[in-house]
Coordinates of N, CA, C and O in Angstrom, one line a residue:
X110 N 38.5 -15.5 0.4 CA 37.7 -15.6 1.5 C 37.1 -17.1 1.6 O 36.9 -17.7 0.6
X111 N 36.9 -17.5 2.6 CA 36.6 -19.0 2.7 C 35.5 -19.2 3.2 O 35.3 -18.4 4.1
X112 N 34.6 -20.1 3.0 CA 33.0 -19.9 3.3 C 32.8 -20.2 5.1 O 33.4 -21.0 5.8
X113 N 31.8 -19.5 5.4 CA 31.3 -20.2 6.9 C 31.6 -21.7 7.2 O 31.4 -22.5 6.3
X114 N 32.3 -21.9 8.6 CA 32.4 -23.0 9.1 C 30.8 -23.8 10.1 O 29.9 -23.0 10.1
X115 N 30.8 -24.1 10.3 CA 29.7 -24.6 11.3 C 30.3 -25.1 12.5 O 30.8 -26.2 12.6
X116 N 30.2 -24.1 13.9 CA 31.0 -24.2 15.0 C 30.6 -25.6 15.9 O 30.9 -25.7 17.1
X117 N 29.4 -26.7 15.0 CA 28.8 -27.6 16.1 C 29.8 -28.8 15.4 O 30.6 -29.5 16.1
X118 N 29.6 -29.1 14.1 CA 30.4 -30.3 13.0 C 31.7 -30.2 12.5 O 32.6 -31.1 12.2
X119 N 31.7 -28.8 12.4 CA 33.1 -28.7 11.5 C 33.0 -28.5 10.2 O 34.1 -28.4 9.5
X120 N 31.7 -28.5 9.6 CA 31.6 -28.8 8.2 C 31.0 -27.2 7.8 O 30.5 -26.4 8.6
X121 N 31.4 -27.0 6.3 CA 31.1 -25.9 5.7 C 29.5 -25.4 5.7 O 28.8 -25.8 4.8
X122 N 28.9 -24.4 6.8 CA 27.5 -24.6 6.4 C 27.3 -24.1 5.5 O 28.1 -23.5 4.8
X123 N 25.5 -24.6 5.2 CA 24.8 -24.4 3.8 C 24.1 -22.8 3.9 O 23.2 -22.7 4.8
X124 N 24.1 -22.4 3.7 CA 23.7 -20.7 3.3 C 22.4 -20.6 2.9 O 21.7 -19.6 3.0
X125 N 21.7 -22.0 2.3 CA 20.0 -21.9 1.7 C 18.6 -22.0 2.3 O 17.5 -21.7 2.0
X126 N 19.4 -22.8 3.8 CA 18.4 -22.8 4.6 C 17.3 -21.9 5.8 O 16.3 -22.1 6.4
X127 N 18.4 -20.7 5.4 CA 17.8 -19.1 5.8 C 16.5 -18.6 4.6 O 16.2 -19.1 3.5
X128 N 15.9 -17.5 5.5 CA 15.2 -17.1 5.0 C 15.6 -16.2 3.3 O 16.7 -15.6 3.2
X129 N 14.7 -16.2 2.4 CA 15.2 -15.6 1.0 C 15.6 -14.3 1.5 O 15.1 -13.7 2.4
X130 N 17.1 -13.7 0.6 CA 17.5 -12.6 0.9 C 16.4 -11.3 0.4 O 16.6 -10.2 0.8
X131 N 15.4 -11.7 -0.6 CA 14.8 -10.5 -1.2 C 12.7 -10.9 -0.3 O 12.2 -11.9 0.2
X132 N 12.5 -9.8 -0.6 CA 11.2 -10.2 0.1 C 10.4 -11.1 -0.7 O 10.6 -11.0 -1.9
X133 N 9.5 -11.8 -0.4 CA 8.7 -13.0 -1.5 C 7.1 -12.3 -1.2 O 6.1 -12.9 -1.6
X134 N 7.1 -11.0 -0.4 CA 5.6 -10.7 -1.0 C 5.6 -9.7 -2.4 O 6.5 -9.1 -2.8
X135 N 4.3 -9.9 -2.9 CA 4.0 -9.4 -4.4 C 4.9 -7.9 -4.1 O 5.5 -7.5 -3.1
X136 N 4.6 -7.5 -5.0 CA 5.5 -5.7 -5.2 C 4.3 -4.8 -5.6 O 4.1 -5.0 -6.8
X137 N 3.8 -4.4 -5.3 CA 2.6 -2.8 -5.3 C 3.1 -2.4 -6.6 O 4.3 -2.2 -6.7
X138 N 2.1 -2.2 -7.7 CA 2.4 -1.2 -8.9 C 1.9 -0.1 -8.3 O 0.8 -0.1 -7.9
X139 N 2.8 1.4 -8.1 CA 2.5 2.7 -8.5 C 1.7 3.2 -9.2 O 2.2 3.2 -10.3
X140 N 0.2 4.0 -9.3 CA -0.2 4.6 -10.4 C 0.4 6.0 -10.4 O 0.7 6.7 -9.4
X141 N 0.5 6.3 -11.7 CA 1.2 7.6 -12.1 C 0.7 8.3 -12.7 O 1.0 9.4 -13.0
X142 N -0.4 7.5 -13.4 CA -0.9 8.5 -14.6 C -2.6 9.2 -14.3 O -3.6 8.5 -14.3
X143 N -2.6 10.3 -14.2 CA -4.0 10.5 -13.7 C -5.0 10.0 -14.2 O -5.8 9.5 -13.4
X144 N -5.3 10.0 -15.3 CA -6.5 8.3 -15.8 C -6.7 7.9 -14.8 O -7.7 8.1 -14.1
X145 N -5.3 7.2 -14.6 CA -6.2 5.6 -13.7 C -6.5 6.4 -12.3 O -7.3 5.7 -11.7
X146 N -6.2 7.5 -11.7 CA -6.7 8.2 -10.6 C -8.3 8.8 -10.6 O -9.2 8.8 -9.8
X147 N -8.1 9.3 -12.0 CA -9.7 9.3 -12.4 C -10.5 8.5 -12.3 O -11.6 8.7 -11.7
X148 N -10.1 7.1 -12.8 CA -11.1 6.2 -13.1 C -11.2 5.6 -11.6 O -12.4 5.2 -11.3
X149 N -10.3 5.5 -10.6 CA -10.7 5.3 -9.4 C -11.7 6.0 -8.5 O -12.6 5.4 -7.7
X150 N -11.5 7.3 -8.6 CA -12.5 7.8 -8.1 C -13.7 8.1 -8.3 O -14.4 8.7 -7.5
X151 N -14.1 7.7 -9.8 CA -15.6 7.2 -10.2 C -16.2 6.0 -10.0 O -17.3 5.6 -10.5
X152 N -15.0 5.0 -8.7 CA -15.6 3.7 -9.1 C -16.0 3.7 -7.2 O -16.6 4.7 -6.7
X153 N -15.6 2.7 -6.4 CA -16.0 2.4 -5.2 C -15.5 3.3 -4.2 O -14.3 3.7 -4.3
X154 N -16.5 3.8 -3.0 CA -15.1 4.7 -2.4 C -15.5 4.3 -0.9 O -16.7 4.1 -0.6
X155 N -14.5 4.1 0.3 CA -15.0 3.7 1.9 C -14.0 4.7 2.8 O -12.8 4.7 2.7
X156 N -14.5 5.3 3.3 CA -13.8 6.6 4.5 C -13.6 5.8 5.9 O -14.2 5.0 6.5
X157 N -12.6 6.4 6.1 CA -12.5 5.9 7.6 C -12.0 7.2 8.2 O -11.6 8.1 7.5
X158 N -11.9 7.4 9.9 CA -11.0 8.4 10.3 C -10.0 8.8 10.1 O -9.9 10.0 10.0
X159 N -9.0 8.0 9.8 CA -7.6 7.9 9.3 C -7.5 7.9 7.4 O -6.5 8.5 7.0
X160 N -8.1 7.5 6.8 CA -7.5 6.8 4.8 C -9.4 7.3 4.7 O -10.4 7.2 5.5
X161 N -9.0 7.7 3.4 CA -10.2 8.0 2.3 C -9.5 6.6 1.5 O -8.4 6.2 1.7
X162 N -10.5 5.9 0.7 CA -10.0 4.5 0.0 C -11.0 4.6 -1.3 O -12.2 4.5 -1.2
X163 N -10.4 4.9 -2.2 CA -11.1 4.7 -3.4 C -10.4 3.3 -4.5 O -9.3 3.3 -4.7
X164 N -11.4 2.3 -5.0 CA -10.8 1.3 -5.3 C -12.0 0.5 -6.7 O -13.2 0.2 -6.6
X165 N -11.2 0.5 -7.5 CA -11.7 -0.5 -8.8 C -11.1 -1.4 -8.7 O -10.1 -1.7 -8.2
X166 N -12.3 -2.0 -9.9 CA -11.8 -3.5 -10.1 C -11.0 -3.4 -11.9 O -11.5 -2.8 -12.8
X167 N -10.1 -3.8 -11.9 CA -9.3 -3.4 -14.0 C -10.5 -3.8 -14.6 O -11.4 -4.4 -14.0
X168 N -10.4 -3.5 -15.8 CA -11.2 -4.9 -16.8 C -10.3 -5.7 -17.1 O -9.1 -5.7 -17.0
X169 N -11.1 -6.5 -17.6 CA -10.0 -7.7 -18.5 C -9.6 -7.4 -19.4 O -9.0 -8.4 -19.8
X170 N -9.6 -6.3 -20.4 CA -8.6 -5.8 -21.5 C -7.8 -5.0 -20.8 O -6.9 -4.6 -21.6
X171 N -7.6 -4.6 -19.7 CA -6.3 -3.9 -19.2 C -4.5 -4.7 -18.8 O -4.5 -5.5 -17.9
X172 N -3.7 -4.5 -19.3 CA -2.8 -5.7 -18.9 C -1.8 -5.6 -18.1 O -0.7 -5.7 -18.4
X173 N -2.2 -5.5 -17.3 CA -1.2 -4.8 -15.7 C -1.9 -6.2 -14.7 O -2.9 -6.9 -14.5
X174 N -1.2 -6.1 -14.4 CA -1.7 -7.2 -13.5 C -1.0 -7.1 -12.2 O 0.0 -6.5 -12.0
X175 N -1.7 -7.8 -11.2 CA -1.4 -7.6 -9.5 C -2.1 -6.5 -9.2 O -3.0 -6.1 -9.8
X176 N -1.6 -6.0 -8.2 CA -2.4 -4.8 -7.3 C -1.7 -3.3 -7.4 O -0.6 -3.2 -6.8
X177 N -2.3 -2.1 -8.1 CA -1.8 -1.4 -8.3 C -2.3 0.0 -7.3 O -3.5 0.1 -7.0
X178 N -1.4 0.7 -6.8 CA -2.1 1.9 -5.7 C -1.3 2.5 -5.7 O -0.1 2.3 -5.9
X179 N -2.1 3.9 -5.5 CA -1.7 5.1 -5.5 C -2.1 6.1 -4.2 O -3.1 5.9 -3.5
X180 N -0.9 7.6 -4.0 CA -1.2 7.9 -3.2 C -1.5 9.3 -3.3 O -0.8 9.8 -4.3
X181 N -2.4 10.4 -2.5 CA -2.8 11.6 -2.9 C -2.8 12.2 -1.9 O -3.0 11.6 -0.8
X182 N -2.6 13.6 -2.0 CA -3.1 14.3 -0.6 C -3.4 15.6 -1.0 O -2.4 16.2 -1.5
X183 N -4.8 16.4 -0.8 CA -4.6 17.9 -1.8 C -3.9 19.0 -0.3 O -3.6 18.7 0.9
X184 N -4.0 20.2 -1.0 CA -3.6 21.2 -0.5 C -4.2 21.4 1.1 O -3.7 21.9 2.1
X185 N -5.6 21.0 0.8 CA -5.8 21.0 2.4 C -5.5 20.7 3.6 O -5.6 21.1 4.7
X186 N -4.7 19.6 2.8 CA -3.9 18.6 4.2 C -3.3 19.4 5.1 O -3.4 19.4 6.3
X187 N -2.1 20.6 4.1 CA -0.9 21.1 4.6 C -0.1 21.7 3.5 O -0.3 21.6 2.2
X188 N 0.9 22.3 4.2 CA 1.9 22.5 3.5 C 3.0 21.4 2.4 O 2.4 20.4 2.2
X189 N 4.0 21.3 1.8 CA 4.4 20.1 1.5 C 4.9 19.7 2.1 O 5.4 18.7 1.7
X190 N 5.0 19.9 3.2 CA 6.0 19.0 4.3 C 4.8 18.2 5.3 O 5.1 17.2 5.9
X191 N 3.7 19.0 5.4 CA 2.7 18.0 5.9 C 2.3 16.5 5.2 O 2.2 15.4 5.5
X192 N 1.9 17.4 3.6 CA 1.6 16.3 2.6 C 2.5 15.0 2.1 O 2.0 13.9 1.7
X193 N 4.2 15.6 2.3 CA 5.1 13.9 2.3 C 4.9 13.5 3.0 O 4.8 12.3 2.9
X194 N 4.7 13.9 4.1 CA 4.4 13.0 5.7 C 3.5 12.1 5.4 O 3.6 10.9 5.5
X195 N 2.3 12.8 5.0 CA 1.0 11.7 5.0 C 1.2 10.6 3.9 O 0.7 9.5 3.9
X196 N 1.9 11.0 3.0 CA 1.9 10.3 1.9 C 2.9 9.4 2.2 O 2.6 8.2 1.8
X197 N 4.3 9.5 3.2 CA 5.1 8.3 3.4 C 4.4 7.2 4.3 O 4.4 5.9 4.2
X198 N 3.9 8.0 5.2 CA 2.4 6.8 6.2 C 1.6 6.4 5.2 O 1.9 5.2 5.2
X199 N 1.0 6.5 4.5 CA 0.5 5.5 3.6 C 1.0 5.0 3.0 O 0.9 3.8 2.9
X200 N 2.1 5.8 2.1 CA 3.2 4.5 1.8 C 3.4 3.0 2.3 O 3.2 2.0 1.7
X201 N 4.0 3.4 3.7 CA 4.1 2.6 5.0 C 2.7 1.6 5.0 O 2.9 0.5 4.6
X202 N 1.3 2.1 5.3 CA 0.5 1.4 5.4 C 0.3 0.4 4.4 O 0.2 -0.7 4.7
X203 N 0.3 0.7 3.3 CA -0.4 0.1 2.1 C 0.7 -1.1 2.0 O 0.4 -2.3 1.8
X204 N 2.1 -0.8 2.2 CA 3.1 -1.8 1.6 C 2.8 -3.1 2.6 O 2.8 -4.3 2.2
X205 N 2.6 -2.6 4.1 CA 2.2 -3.3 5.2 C 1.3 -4.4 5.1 O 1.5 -5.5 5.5
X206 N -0.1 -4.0 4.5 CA -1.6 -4.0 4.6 C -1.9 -4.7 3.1 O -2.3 -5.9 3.2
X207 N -1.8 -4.4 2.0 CA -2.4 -4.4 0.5 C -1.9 -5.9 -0.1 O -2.6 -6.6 -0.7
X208 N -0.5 -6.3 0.3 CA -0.2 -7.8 -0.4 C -1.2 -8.7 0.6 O -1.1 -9.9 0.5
X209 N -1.9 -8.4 1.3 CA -2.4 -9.4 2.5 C -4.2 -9.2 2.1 O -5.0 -10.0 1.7
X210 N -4.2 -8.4 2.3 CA -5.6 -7.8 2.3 C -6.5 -6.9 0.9 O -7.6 -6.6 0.8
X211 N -5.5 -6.8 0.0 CA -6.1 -6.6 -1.6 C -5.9 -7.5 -2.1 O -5.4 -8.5 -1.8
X212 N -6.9 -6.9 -3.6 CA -7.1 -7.9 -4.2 C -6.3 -7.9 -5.6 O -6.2 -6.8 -6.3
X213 N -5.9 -8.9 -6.0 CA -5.1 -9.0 -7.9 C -6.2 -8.6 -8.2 O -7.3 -8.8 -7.7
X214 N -5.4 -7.7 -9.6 CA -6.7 -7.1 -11.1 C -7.3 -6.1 -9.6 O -7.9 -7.0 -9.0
X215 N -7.3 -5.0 -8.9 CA -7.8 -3.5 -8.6 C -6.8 -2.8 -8.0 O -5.8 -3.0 -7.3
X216 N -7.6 -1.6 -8.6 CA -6.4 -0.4 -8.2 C -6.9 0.3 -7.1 O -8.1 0.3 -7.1
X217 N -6.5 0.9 -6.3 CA -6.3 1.6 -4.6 C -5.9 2.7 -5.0 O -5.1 2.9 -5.9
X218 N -6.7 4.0 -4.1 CA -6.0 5.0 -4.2 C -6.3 5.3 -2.8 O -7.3 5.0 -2.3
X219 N -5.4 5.8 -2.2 CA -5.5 6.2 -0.8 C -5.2 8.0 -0.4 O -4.4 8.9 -0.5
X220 N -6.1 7.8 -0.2 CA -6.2 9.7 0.3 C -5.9 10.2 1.7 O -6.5 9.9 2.7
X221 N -5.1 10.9 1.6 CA -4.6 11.6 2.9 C -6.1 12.5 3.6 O -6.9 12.9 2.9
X222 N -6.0 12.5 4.9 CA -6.8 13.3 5.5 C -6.1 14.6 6.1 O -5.0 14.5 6.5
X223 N -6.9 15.7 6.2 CA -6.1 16.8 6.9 C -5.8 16.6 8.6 O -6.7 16.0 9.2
X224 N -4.9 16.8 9.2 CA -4.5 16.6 10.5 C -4.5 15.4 10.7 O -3.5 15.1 11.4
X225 N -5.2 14.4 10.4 CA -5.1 13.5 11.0 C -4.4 12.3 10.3 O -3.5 11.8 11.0
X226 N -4.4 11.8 9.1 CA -3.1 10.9 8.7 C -2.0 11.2 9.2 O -1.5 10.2 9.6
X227 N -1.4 12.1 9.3 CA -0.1 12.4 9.7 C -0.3 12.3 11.1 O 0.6 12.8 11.7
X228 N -1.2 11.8 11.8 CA -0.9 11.9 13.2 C -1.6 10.9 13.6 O -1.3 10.8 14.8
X229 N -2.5 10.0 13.4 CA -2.6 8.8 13.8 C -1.6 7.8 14.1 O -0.7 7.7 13.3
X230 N -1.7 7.0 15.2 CA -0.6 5.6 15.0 C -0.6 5.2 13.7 O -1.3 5.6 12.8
X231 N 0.4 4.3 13.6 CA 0.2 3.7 12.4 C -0.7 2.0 12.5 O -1.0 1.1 11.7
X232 N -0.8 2.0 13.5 CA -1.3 0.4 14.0 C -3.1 1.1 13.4 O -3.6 0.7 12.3
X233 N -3.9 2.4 14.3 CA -4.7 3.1 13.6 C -4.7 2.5 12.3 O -5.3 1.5 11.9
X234 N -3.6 3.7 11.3 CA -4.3 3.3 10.4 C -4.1 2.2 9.2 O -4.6 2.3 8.1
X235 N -3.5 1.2 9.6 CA -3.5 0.0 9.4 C -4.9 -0.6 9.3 O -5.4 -1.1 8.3
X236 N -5.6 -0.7 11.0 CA -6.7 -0.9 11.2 C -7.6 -0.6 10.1 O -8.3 -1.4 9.5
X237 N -7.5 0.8 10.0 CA -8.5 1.4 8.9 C -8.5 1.3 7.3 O -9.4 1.6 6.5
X238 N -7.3 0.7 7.2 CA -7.0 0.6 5.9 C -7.5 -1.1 5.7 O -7.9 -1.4 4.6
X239 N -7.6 -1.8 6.5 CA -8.6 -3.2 6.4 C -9.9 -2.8 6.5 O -10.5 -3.0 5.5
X240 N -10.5 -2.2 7.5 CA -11.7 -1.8 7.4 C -12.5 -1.6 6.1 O -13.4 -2.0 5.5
X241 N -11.3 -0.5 5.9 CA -11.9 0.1 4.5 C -12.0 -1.2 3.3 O -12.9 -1.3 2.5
X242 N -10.9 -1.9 3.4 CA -10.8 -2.8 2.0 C -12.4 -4.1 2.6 O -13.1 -4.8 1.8
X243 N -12.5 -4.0 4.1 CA -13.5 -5.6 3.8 C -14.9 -4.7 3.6 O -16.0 -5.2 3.4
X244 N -14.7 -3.7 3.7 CA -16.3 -2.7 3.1 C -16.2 -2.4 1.5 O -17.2 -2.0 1.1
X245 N -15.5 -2.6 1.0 CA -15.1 -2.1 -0.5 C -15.0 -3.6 -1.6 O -15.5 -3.7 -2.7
X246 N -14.3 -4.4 -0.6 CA -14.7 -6.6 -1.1 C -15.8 -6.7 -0.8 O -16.5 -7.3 -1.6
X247 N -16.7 -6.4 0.4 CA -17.7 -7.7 1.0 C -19.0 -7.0 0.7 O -20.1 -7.5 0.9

């Protein structure tokens, strides 16, 4: 196979001057272990119509670093087919929203609401998911 020509010069183009093929924002740690779910929701918490937002700051003996979040939704929400729903929309939101607008060193937990995460825009709750973080920083 022979590399790209460049249809203006003739010369072999350069391939580097495109955008990086992998994404260059930070990567979201997952929480998985109920601890750190605990320990979030004894620390800060901000409601909006759309996202429940519960969020700590690590200590400095914890060694995880960057921004770690997690996502929940209890039985009230729905069935399980309501609750992946809500949980892939926040998925969606957080991955959107959290490298921009969180903070390194705290962890995020985001709570599904009944009826309405699963049915808000997502632009909603986007919105709300800043809301919540500049009430939870400021």
């Amino acid at each position: 196979m022979e590399p790209p020509v460049d249809p203006v010069d003739g010369k072999i183009a350069d391939t580097t001057d495109g955008p990086p093929a992998v994404s260059v924002c930070p990567k979201l740690i997952v929480l998985t272990k109920r601890a750190d779910f605990l320990r979030a929701s004894h620390a800060k918490r901000q409601g909006t119509p759309g996202i429940h937002l519960q969020a700590r700051e690590r200590n400095a003996d914890e060694t995880a670093a960057g921004i770690r979040v997690g996502f929940t939704c209890s039985k009230k929400v729905g069935n399980a087919v309501a609750r992946n729903r809500a949980k892939r929309r926040l998925r969606e939101v957080a991955r959107a929203i959290l490298p921009r607008h969180g903070q390194s060193g705290w962890d995020y937990v985001l709570v599904g609401r009944k009826d309405i995460t699963a049915t808000l825009p997502l632009p909603q709750l986007e919105k709300d998911l800043i809301r919540a973080l500049g009430k939870v920083h400021g």
